[in-house]
Amino acid sequence: MKRWGRRLRPARAERELDAELRFHVEVQTEANVRGGMAPDEARRQALLSLGGLEQIKEGVRDLRPGVWLETLWQDTRFAIRLLRRDPAFTAVAILTLALGIGANTAIFSVVYGVLLRPLPYPQPERLVFIQQARNESVPEAAGRNLPPTDDEPFPVSPPVFADFRAMTRSFSTLGGSVALTRNFTDGEPERLEVAAVTGGLLETLGVAPRLGRFFDAADFSEERDAVILGHGVWQRKYGGDAAILGRTIHIGGKPCEVIGVMPEGFGYPDQSEAWVPLVFAPGEMAERHSHYLDVVGKLAPGITLGQARGELDAVTRRLAEIHPDSDRGFGARATLLHERIVGPVRVPLLVLLGAVGFVLLMACANVAHLLLARAAARERELSLRAALGAGRARLVRQLLVESLLLALVSGVAGTLVAFWGVQGMRGLIPDSLPRIESIRIDLPVLVFTLAAALAAALAFGTVPALRAMRSDVSEALKEGARSTAGRARGRLRRVLVIGEVMISLVLLSGAGLLLNTLWGMMRTNPGFDASHLLTGRLYLSGPAYAGRQATVVQDALDRLRRLPGVGGAAATSSLPLSGGNLSYGFTIEGVTTPPAGGLVMAGLRAVTPDFHRVMRIPLRRGRFLVDSDAKDAPGVVIVSEAMARKFWPDQDCIGRRIRIARGKDPGWRTIVGVVGDVRHEALYVPPQPEMYVPYAQEPLPAVQLALRTSGNPMDYAAGLRLSVGAVDAQLPVSRIAPMSEVVGGSMADTRFNGLLLTLFALLAIVLAAVGIYGTLAHGIAERSHELAIRVALGATSRDLLALVVGHTLRPVVIGGAAGLIAAGWLTRLLKNQLHGVKPGDPATFAAVAALLGLVALIACYLPARRAARIDPNQALRHE
Amino acid sequence: MADSKAELLRGTLDLLILKTLALQPMHGWGIAQRIQQVSQEVFSVNQGSLYPALHRLEQQGWIDADWSDSDNNRRAKFYRLTARGRKQLASEERNWERVAAAVARILQTS
């Protein structure tokens, strides 16, 4: 009982120990006096015989139960006192580390959310994504809409899906889906992501509806129209009312019965908000090349991915024998669903993580700088404590506790930085990044933060601690000793500078290359004028619009043109850079053999007559489309310069006729005009051949509107909605945005990676500058004596400058050279993100090296100038 | 703090303290004195190890301590053997004798 009491009251135990040792000294003193010593001497001897009071206390303290906690607490209190005594140092260190740790946590939250977090389905490791692919090139039939490359897999066609189902044993279930969008016309009309799914999809994913049921055989056989709602829509549009089951809602103008609601967070594929049964049209089972199904399967128990692949290969070989005309040369590809979703973004994200890891390394290097600088001042304190009986291990522990404390406080601050950083990044994250919804700062991410903080503490804390272990006590206690420790510190700091310069160069090179790419894109002329353009989307699908699309579009455009401030309005089936590119094969009248170099294919757009005028796409030859190019008028087409150049290289194509392989019985179309090239695909993809047909002659259901406005385009958003609503109250206008945003969106990936890398590089360069400055300033402070002697012996200030700067620039130059080599090697990771620049671009590297050199010179100049002004009298008297 | 006197084997100090306290309760200084006297100045107890040793034994429950007045009317911390300490002393003594006898035998055979 008593012992417990002591454990709980360390202060009392401490007092008792003091009293006990005091008693010992007194008794010993008396004994010494009895033995004939002078009282003073007697006491001194008594103290000596005790062998260092403090050391005994340490020895006894170390035995106390729970003692390590207690000493930890003491060390912590001492560390807090120290940190508070030197607020400037503490603030700089914590700020540096918090930035480093925070940036790392923010990026890690993205990496974890996107790449590492398991998919939100049971047994996600058994989910496999199945595609078809071409094993060997197959002679291309014009109009067969096949991907042009051999290595890109593509979706599965319904008959092949049915074959896979019937012929494979490796999958316990298979399901297919196709992503669509549909107008929800109840209440405020909305455009929603909807997926049409086959039976077996939910079973494969292992998810059950939260309310109601999944589709049954009747739903898949056109007997009734059923829909399953996503949790979000159910809450947003129907107030989370459980009575929704059995209600009829209107989707794409069709009445559908709600038969189920999915649980929260379910959105397969890509953020779908509702699901409808996929009903195959009659005759579709004969269309072996209508590839549109995304197929996912669940591996049967005990079956590996490799076995499943082997079986799929065997099945596709069988199918090639059964259907030699259509299936020859086709195979299947199976990848884990997770890999399929995150595979394309893995490298860019890991590059970012690596970059931000470098930033943390630099932050640690800088804090190590600071600690080393402080170590000089603390060497005496440490030696004193060693002399007073602190064991070496205890001193090292004390230093590590200081580092840990610093790191943990920084970790907490860094978490705040990370929260703020993730908020900031949300606006930047490109749509191409999957699983954005699972990016959040939660336990695994915070564990990473803690690990980062601990690793940082070890990284910057061990350096001074090791120095303390080695430093010679008596040496340091000598007043004004220029100990070897000083020289060793100088060496260490130079190594740190080399590392910092190297890392900065690598980061700067990467950032430079991406910025170069971005800059190149921004300078690219897209072929149209994106300023003051407002865009929006309409979907005229479903029976409600059958045969009326052109009229509806016409009426809407007429109203839009009447809005004050609108200089023109046009519609197209797909705006440039908006990601919807349809290519079609075509035949040229009188030409039977395809031209050298491949496919007779071109992009197709259905546009209203003044589309080119509104977009300011220049006319090169012939004429624009006009109102009289109506539905029953002769078929006409306008081609882009690239198309004219490719298919009619040395003749005028105006008046020539082509037949586009679209629809049942396409007629001939006469080329009436040639317009300037437009970058439809991406700003870095050279313009492709394009065809423009009158919308009245090809009324595609997906329509994008473009309004030429004066002033801020978004001021016209309400007018756009009202005008369309006046034509058709059931017709939602989705994705209303200025064209400049559409163009910007096409650069979002590059911008995201480029901006972040640039941010990290700037952080790195600031840290490097601080590091160089600090190293030099300390070097000069330590050498002021020597410099003063040089001055006294006749060195000019220029000599001093050369000496000092030369000394400091050497590590900068070494680091720079190493950095360039490393950058040349590491920037290859960016290869897929660079356009118009090569990874080892010498101009970028030169610019980066020059920038870093300049920063290093500035960081050198300030302390060096001080060194040059050394007054020998003062410096020497200082001794 | 190296002594010119014989170094105490590790663990031996504990045994000596227990043996000393088996006679009567004592304070730290007294224990050191007694060990020195009885060993005829062969051992000089290094105080730096004495007090940690006392606290170690106290933690193991082999000795216990009370504050009371010493013969010169100052408060001192007196240590005394507990029942468990007695058992421990007995077993350590046996152990010591075995070891010492073994060492002696080896030394005599050479």
PDB file of N, CA, C and O in Angstrom, chain A residues 2-3 6 16-17 19-21 23-24 26-28 30-31 34 48-52 56 59-60 63-65, chain B residues 1 27-29 33 47-48 50-52 54-56 58-59 61 64-67 70 72 74-77 79:
ATOM      1  N   LYS A   2       1.895   1.189   0.914  1.00  0.00           N
ATOM      2  CA  LYS A   2       2.749   2.363   1.058  1.00  0.00           C
ATOM      3  C   LYS A   2       3.474   2.639  -0.249  1.00  0.00           C
ATOM      4  O   LYS A   2       3.640   3.770  -0.655  1.00  0.00           O
ATOM      5  N   ARG A   3       3.896   1.536  -0.870  1.00  0.00           N
ATOM      6  CA  ARG A   3       4.660   1.721  -2.118  1.00  0.00           C
ATOM      7  C   ARG A   3       3.799   2.388  -3.183  1.00  0.00           C
ATOM      8  O   ARG A   3       4.269   3.203  -3.934  1.00  0.00           O
ATOM      9  N   ARG A   6       3.709   5.949  -2.668  1.00  0.00           N
ATOM     10  CA  ARG A   6       4.912   6.629  -3.149  1.00  0.00           C
ATOM     11  C   ARG A   6       4.885   6.823  -4.649  1.00  0.00           C
ATOM     12  O   ARG A   6       5.324   7.821  -5.152  1.00  0.00           O
ATOM     13  N   GLU A  16      11.998  12.702   0.269  1.00  0.00           N
ATOM     14  CA  GLU A  16      12.541  11.698   1.189  1.00  0.00           C
ATOM     15  C   GLU A  16      13.957  11.335   0.812  1.00  0.00           C
ATOM     16  O   GLU A  16      14.840  11.221   1.669  1.00  0.00           O
ATOM     17  N   LEU A  17      14.175  11.166  -0.490  1.00  0.00           N
ATOM     18  CA  LEU A  17      15.504  10.787  -0.957  1.00  0.00           C
ATOM     19  C   LEU A  17      16.499  11.883  -0.604  1.00  0.00           C
ATOM     20  O   LEU A  17      17.608  11.603  -0.129  1.00  0.00           O
ATOM     21  N   ALA A  19      16.296  14.008   1.829  1.00  0.00           N
ATOM     22  CA  ALA A  19      16.540  13.985   3.273  1.00  0.00           C
ATOM     23  C   ALA A  19      17.489  12.846   3.634  1.00  0.00           C
ATOM     24  O   ALA A  19      18.410  12.998   4.443  1.00  0.00           O
ATOM     25  N   GLU A  20      17.281  11.703   3.022  1.00  0.00           N
ATOM     26  CA  GLU A  20      18.082  10.533   3.336  1.00  0.00           C
ATOM     27  C   GLU A  20      19.544  10.781   2.985  1.00  0.00           C
ATOM     28  O   GLU A  20      20.449  10.479   3.770  1.00  0.00           O
ATOM     29  N   LEU A  21      19.761  11.372   1.812  1.00  0.00           N
ATOM     30  CA  LEU A  21      21.148  11.613   1.386  1.00  0.00           C
ATOM     31  C   LEU A  21      21.781  12.723   2.222  1.00  0.00           C
ATOM     32  O   LEU A  21      22.967  12.670   2.553  1.00  0.00           O
ATOM     33  N   PHE A  23      21.125  13.340   5.285  1.00  0.00           N
ATOM     34  CA  PHE A  23      21.477  12.684   6.547  1.00  0.00           C
ATOM     35  C   PHE A  23      22.806  11.941   6.389  1.00  0.00           C
ATOM     36  O   PHE A  23      23.694  12.045   7.215  1.00  0.00           O
ATOM     37  N   HIS A  24      22.938  11.251   5.301  1.00  0.00           N
ATOM     38  CA  HIS A  24      24.166  10.476   5.063  1.00  0.00           C
ATOM     39  C   HIS A  24      25.381  11.399   5.068  1.00  0.00           C
ATOM     40  O   HIS A  24      26.388  11.118   5.704  1.00  0.00           O
ATOM     41  N   GLU A  26      25.653  14.337   6.386  1.00  0.00           N
ATOM     42  CA  GLU A  26      25.914  14.909   7.717  1.00  0.00           C
ATOM     43  C   GLU A  26      26.632  13.917   8.617  1.00  0.00           C
ATOM     44  O   GLU A  26      27.628  14.247   9.266  1.00  0.00           O
ATOM     45  N   VAL A  27      26.119  12.703   8.655  1.00  0.00           N
ATOM     46  CA  VAL A  27      26.731  11.692   9.517  1.00  0.00           C
ATOM     47  C   VAL A  27      28.179  11.454   9.094  1.00  0.00           C
ATOM     48  O   VAL A  27      29.081  11.371   9.935  1.00  0.00           O
ATOM     49  N   GLN A  28      28.391  11.377   7.791  1.00  0.00           N
ATOM     50  CA  GLN A  28      29.736  11.126   7.283  1.00  0.00           C
ATOM     51  C   GLN A  28      30.662  12.300   7.648  1.00  0.00           C
ATOM     52  O   GLN A  28      31.814  12.102   8.015  1.00  0.00           O
ATOM     53  N   GLU A  30      30.360  14.309  10.185  1.00  0.00           N
ATOM     54  CA  GLU A  30      30.702  14.193  11.611  1.00  0.00           C
ATOM     55  C   GLU A  30      31.772  13.136  11.826  1.00  0.00           C
ATOM     56  O   GLU A  30      32.727  13.345  12.586  1.00  0.00           O
ATOM     57  N   ALA A  31      31.612  12.038  11.133  1.00  0.00           N
ATOM     58  CA  ALA A  31      32.605  10.968  11.280  1.00  0.00           C
ATOM     59  C   ALA A  31      33.973  11.460  10.841  1.00  0.00           C
ATOM     60  O   ALA A  31      34.993  11.187  11.495  1.00  0.00           O
ATOM     61  N   ARG A  34      35.362  13.712  13.431  1.00  0.00           N
ATOM     62  CA  ARG A  34      35.875  12.896  14.537  1.00  0.00           C
ATOM     63  C   ARG A  34      37.237  12.321  14.159  1.00  0.00           C
ATOM     64  O   ARG A  34      38.107  12.146  14.985  1.00  0.00           O
ATOM     65  N   LEU A  48      32.259  13.804  -1.497  1.00  0.00           N
ATOM     66  CA  LEU A  48      33.016  13.025  -2.483  1.00  0.00           C
ATOM     67  C   LEU A  48      32.729  11.543  -2.314  1.00  0.00           C
ATOM     68  O   LEU A  48      32.532  10.817  -3.288  1.00  0.00           O
ATOM     69  N   SER A  49      32.749  11.105  -1.034  1.00  0.00           N
ATOM     70  CA  SER A  49      32.553   9.669  -0.814  1.00  0.00           C
ATOM     71  C   SER A  49      31.172   9.234  -1.311  1.00  0.00           C
ATOM     72  O   SER A  49      30.956   8.090  -1.661  1.00  0.00           O
ATOM     73  N   LEU A  50      30.277  10.208  -1.291  1.00  0.00           N
ATOM     74  CA  LEU A  50      28.937   9.867  -1.766  1.00  0.00           C
ATOM     75  C   LEU A  50      28.921   9.737  -3.297  1.00  0.00           C
ATOM     76  O   LEU A  50      28.065   9.069  -3.862  1.00  0.00           O
ATOM     77  N   GLY A  51      29.904  10.388  -3.912  1.00  0.00           N
ATOM     78  CA  GLY A  51      30.062  10.149  -5.357  1.00  0.00           C
ATOM     79  C   GLY A  51      29.021  10.830  -6.199  1.00  0.00           C
ATOM     80  O   GLY A  51      28.451  10.218  -7.097  1.00  0.00           O
ATOM     81  N   GLY A  52      28.776  12.113  -5.961  1.00  0.00           N
ATOM     82  CA  GLY A  52      27.862  12.831  -6.861  1.00  0.00           C
ATOM     83  C   GLY A  52      26.430  12.583  -6.472  1.00  0.00           C
ATOM     84  O   GLY A  52      25.832  11.572  -6.822  1.00  0.00           O
ATOM     85  N   ILE A  56      23.471   9.671  -7.754  1.00  0.00           N
ATOM     86  CA  ILE A  56      22.769   8.712  -6.905  1.00  0.00           C
ATOM     87  C   ILE A  56      21.278   8.892  -7.062  1.00  0.00           C
ATOM     88  O   ILE A  56      20.522   7.930  -7.236  1.00  0.00           O
ATOM     89  N   GLY A  59      20.264   7.367 -10.068  1.00  0.00           N
ATOM     90  CA  GLY A  59      20.259   5.913  -9.930  1.00  0.00           C
ATOM     91  C   GLY A  59      19.026   5.430  -9.203  1.00  0.00           C
ATOM     92  O   GLY A  59      18.402   4.444  -9.597  1.00  0.00           O
ATOM     93  N   VAL A  60      18.684   6.142  -8.119  1.00  0.00           N
ATOM     94  CA  VAL A  60      17.522   5.729  -7.336  1.00  0.00           C
ATOM     95  C   VAL A  60      16.231   5.980  -8.109  1.00  0.00           C
ATOM     96  O   VAL A  60      15.342   5.144  -8.148  1.00  0.00           O
ATOM     97  N   LEU A  63      14.950   3.551 -10.485  1.00  0.00           N
ATOM     98  CA  LEU A  63      14.387   2.304  -9.964  1.00  0.00           C
ATOM     99  C   LEU A  63      12.923   2.428  -9.633  1.00  0.00           C
ATOM    100  O   LEU A  63      12.238   1.450  -9.455  1.00  0.00           O
ATOM    101  N   ARG A  64      12.483   3.664  -9.497  1.00  0.00           N
ATOM    102  CA  ARG A  64      11.124   3.843  -9.018  1.00  0.00           C
ATOM    103  C   ARG A  64      10.142   3.253 -10.020  1.00  0.00           C
ATOM    104  O   ARG A  64      10.322   3.390 -11.225  1.00  0.00           O
ATOM    105  N   PRO A  65       9.108   2.582  -9.517  1.00  0.00           N
ATOM    106  CA  PRO A  65       8.141   2.020 -10.478  1.00  0.00           C
ATOM    107  C   PRO A  65       7.492   3.161 -11.252  1.00  0.00           C
ATOM    108  O   PRO A  65       7.240   4.222 -10.702  1.00  0.00           O
TER     109      PRO A  65
ATOM    110  N   MET B   1      34.311   6.559  -9.877  1.00  0.00           N
ATOM    111  CA  MET B   1      34.347   6.274  -8.446  1.00  0.00           C
ATOM    112  C   MET B   1      34.998   4.924  -8.185  1.00  0.00           C
ATOM    113  O   MET B   1      34.614   4.198  -7.288  1.00  0.00           O
ATOM    114  N   HIS B  27      20.267   2.599   9.178  1.00  0.00           N
ATOM    115  CA  HIS B  27      20.125   3.551   8.065  1.00  0.00           C
ATOM    116  C   HIS B  27      21.281   3.315   7.101  1.00  0.00           C
ATOM    117  O   HIS B  27      22.231   2.597   7.396  1.00  0.00           O
ATOM    118  N   GLY B  28      21.208   3.978   5.948  1.00  0.00           N
ATOM    119  CA  GLY B  28      22.153   3.727   4.870  1.00  0.00           C
ATOM    120  C   GLY B  28      23.602   3.866   5.284  1.00  0.00           C
ATOM    121  O   GLY B  28      24.440   3.000   5.015  1.00  0.00           O
ATOM    122  N   TRP B  29      23.897   4.978   5.962  1.00  0.00           N
ATOM    123  CA  TRP B  29      25.286   5.227   6.347  1.00  0.00           C
ATOM    124  C   TRP B  29      25.787   4.109   7.245  1.00  0.00           C
ATOM    125  O   TRP B  29      26.900   3.611   7.086  1.00  0.00           O
ATOM    126  N   GLN B  33      28.957   1.643   6.771  1.00  0.00           N
ATOM    127  CA  GLN B  33      29.994   1.544   7.794  1.00  0.00           C
ATOM    128  C   GLN B  33      30.212   0.101   8.202  1.00  0.00           C
ATOM    129  O   GLN B  33      31.332  -0.395   8.277  1.00  0.00           O
ATOM    130  N   GLN B  47      28.838   4.663  -2.291  1.00  0.00           N
ATOM    131  CA  GLN B  47      27.494   5.175  -1.967  1.00  0.00           C
ATOM    132  C   GLN B  47      26.629   5.274  -3.222  1.00  0.00           C
ATOM    133  O   GLN B  47      25.424   5.151  -3.157  1.00  0.00           O
ATOM    134  N   GLY B  48      27.329   5.510  -4.310  1.00  0.00           N
ATOM    135  CA  GLY B  48      26.599   5.631  -5.585  1.00  0.00           C
ATOM    136  C   GLY B  48      25.842   4.365  -5.926  1.00  0.00           C
ATOM    137  O   GLY B  48      24.863   4.392  -6.662  1.00  0.00           O
ATOM    138  N   LEU B  50      25.107   2.113  -3.256  1.00  0.00           N
ATOM    139  CA  LEU B  50      24.406   1.708  -2.040  1.00  0.00           C
ATOM    140  C   LEU B  50      22.930   2.123  -2.078  1.00  0.00           C
ATOM    141  O   LEU B  50      22.045   1.276  -1.908  1.00  0.00           O
ATOM    142  N   TYR B  51      22.690   3.408  -2.294  1.00  0.00           N
ATOM    143  CA  TYR B  51      21.299   3.865  -2.210  1.00  0.00           C
ATOM    144  C   TYR B  51      20.407   3.276  -3.306  1.00  0.00           C
ATOM    145  O   TYR B  51      19.306   2.811  -3.027  1.00  0.00           O
ATOM    146  N   PRO B  52      20.897   3.254  -4.569  1.00  0.00           N
ATOM    147  CA  PRO B  52      20.071   2.542  -5.568  1.00  0.00           C
ATOM    148  C   PRO B  52      19.798   1.096  -5.162  1.00  0.00           C
ATOM    149  O   PRO B  52      18.685   0.599  -5.343  1.00  0.00           O
ATOM    150  N   LEU B  54      19.586  -0.132  -2.089  1.00  0.00           N
ATOM    151  CA  LEU B  54      18.581  -0.125  -1.031  1.00  0.00           C
ATOM    152  C   LEU B  54      17.182   0.045  -1.607  1.00  0.00           C
ATOM    153  O   LEU B  54      16.246  -0.657  -1.231  1.00  0.00           O
ATOM    154  N   HIS B  55      17.080   0.975  -2.535  1.00  0.00           N
ATOM    155  CA  HIS B  55      15.748   1.201  -3.121  1.00  0.00           C
ATOM    156  C   HIS B  55      15.278   0.012  -3.942  1.00  0.00           C
ATOM    157  O   HIS B  55      14.098  -0.300  -3.979  1.00  0.00           O
ATOM    158  N   ARG B  56      16.257  -0.650  -4.564  1.00  0.00           N
ATOM    159  CA  ARG B  56      15.887  -1.815  -5.368  1.00  0.00           C
ATOM    160  C   ARG B  56      15.341  -2.910  -4.449  1.00  0.00           C
ATOM    161  O   ARG B  56      14.297  -3.508  -4.707  1.00  0.00           O
ATOM    162  N   GLU B  58      14.076  -2.518  -1.575  1.00  0.00           N
ATOM    163  CA  GLU B  58      12.808  -2.081  -0.994  1.00  0.00           C
ATOM    164  C   GLU B  58      11.664  -2.373  -1.965  1.00  0.00           C
ATOM    165  O   GLU B  58      10.586  -2.809  -1.569  1.00  0.00           O
ATOM    166  N   GLN B  59      11.953  -2.132  -3.258  1.00  0.00           N
ATOM    167  CA  GLN B  59      10.908  -2.385  -4.256  1.00  0.00           C
ATOM    168  C   GLN B  59      10.568  -3.859  -4.357  1.00  0.00           C
ATOM    169  O   GLN B  59       9.431  -4.231  -4.636  1.00  0.00           O
ATOM    170  N   GLY B  61      10.511  -5.776  -2.047  1.00  0.00           N
ATOM    171  CA  GLY B  61       9.775  -6.167  -0.857  1.00  0.00           C
ATOM    172  C   GLY B  61      10.614  -6.975   0.105  1.00  0.00           C
ATOM    173  O   GLY B  61      10.101  -7.608   1.021  1.00  0.00           O
ATOM    174  N   ASP B  64      12.163  -3.108   4.224  1.00  0.00           N
ATOM    175  CA  ASP B  64      11.156  -2.075   4.358  1.00  0.00           C
ATOM    176  C   ASP B  64      11.832  -0.912   5.062  1.00  0.00           C
ATOM    177  O   ASP B  64      12.884  -1.092   5.674  1.00  0.00           O
ATOM    178  N   ALA B  65      11.263   0.280   5.002  1.00  0.00           N
ATOM    179  CA  ALA B  65      11.945   1.425   5.603  1.00  0.00           C
ATOM    180  C   ALA B  65      10.970   2.283   6.394  1.00  0.00           C
ATOM    181  O   ALA B  65       9.795   2.373   6.047  1.00  0.00           O
ATOM    182  N   ASP B  66      11.465   2.868   7.469  1.00  0.00           N
ATOM    183  CA  ASP B  66      10.683   3.815   8.267  1.00  0.00           C
ATOM    184  C   ASP B  66      11.571   4.975   8.620  1.00  0.00           C
ATOM    185  O   ASP B  66      12.787   4.829   8.742  1.00  0.00           O
ATOM    186  N   TRP B  67      10.962   6.114   8.809  1.00  0.00           N
ATOM    187  CA  TRP B  67      11.725   7.265   9.291  1.00  0.00           C
ATOM    188  C   TRP B  67      11.619   7.283  10.815  1.00  0.00           C
ATOM    189  O   TRP B  67      10.524   7.252  11.352  1.00  0.00           O
ATOM    190  N   SER B  70      17.481   8.971  14.820  1.00  0.00           N
ATOM    191  CA  SER B  70      18.723   8.197  14.962  1.00  0.00           C
ATOM    192  C   SER B  70      19.342   8.552  16.310  1.00  0.00           C
ATOM    193  O   SER B  70      18.831   9.401  17.039  1.00  0.00           O
ATOM    194  N   ASN B  72      21.745  10.331  17.097  1.00  0.00           N
ATOM    195  CA  ASN B  72      22.101  11.733  17.329  1.00  0.00           C
ATOM    196  C   ASN B  72      20.893  12.663  17.111  1.00  0.00           C
ATOM    197  O   ASN B  72      21.046  13.832  16.739  1.00  0.00           O
ATOM    198  N   ARG B  74      18.647  12.919  14.934  1.00  0.00           N
ATOM    199  CA  ARG B  74      18.212  13.427  13.618  1.00  0.00           C
ATOM    200  C   ARG B  74      17.348  12.366  12.990  1.00  0.00           C
ATOM    201  O   ARG B  74      17.542  11.171  13.215  1.00  0.00           O
ATOM    202  N   ARG B  75      16.416  12.819  12.157  1.00  0.00           N
ATOM    203  CA  ARG B  75      15.538  11.835  11.509  1.00  0.00           C
ATOM    204  C   ARG B  75      16.319  11.128  10.398  1.00  0.00           C
ATOM    205  O   ARG B  75      16.962  11.757   9.577  1.00  0.00           O
ATOM    206  N   ALA B  76      16.246   9.809  10.452  1.00  0.00           N
ATOM    207  CA  ALA B  76      16.946   9.050   9.410  1.00  0.00           C
ATOM    208  C   ALA B  76      16.029   7.949   8.912  1.00  0.00           C
ATOM    209  O   ALA B  76      15.077   7.557   9.596  1.00  0.00           O
ATOM    210  N   LYS B  77      16.366   7.454   7.761  1.00  0.00           N
ATOM    211  CA  LYS B  77      15.540   6.404   7.163  1.00  0.00           C
ATOM    212  C   LYS B  77      16.147   5.063   7.549  1.00  0.00           C
ATOM    213  O   LYS B  77      17.283   4.766   7.163  1.00  0.00           O
ATOM    214  N   TYR B  79      16.245   1.026   7.588  1.00  0.00           N
ATOM    215  CA  TYR B  79      15.807  -0.125   6.787  1.00  0.00           C
ATOM    216  C   TYR B  79      15.778  -1.348   7.671  1.00  0.00           C
ATOM    217  O   TYR B  79      16.622  -1.505   8.558  1.00  0.00           O
TER     218      TYR B  79
END
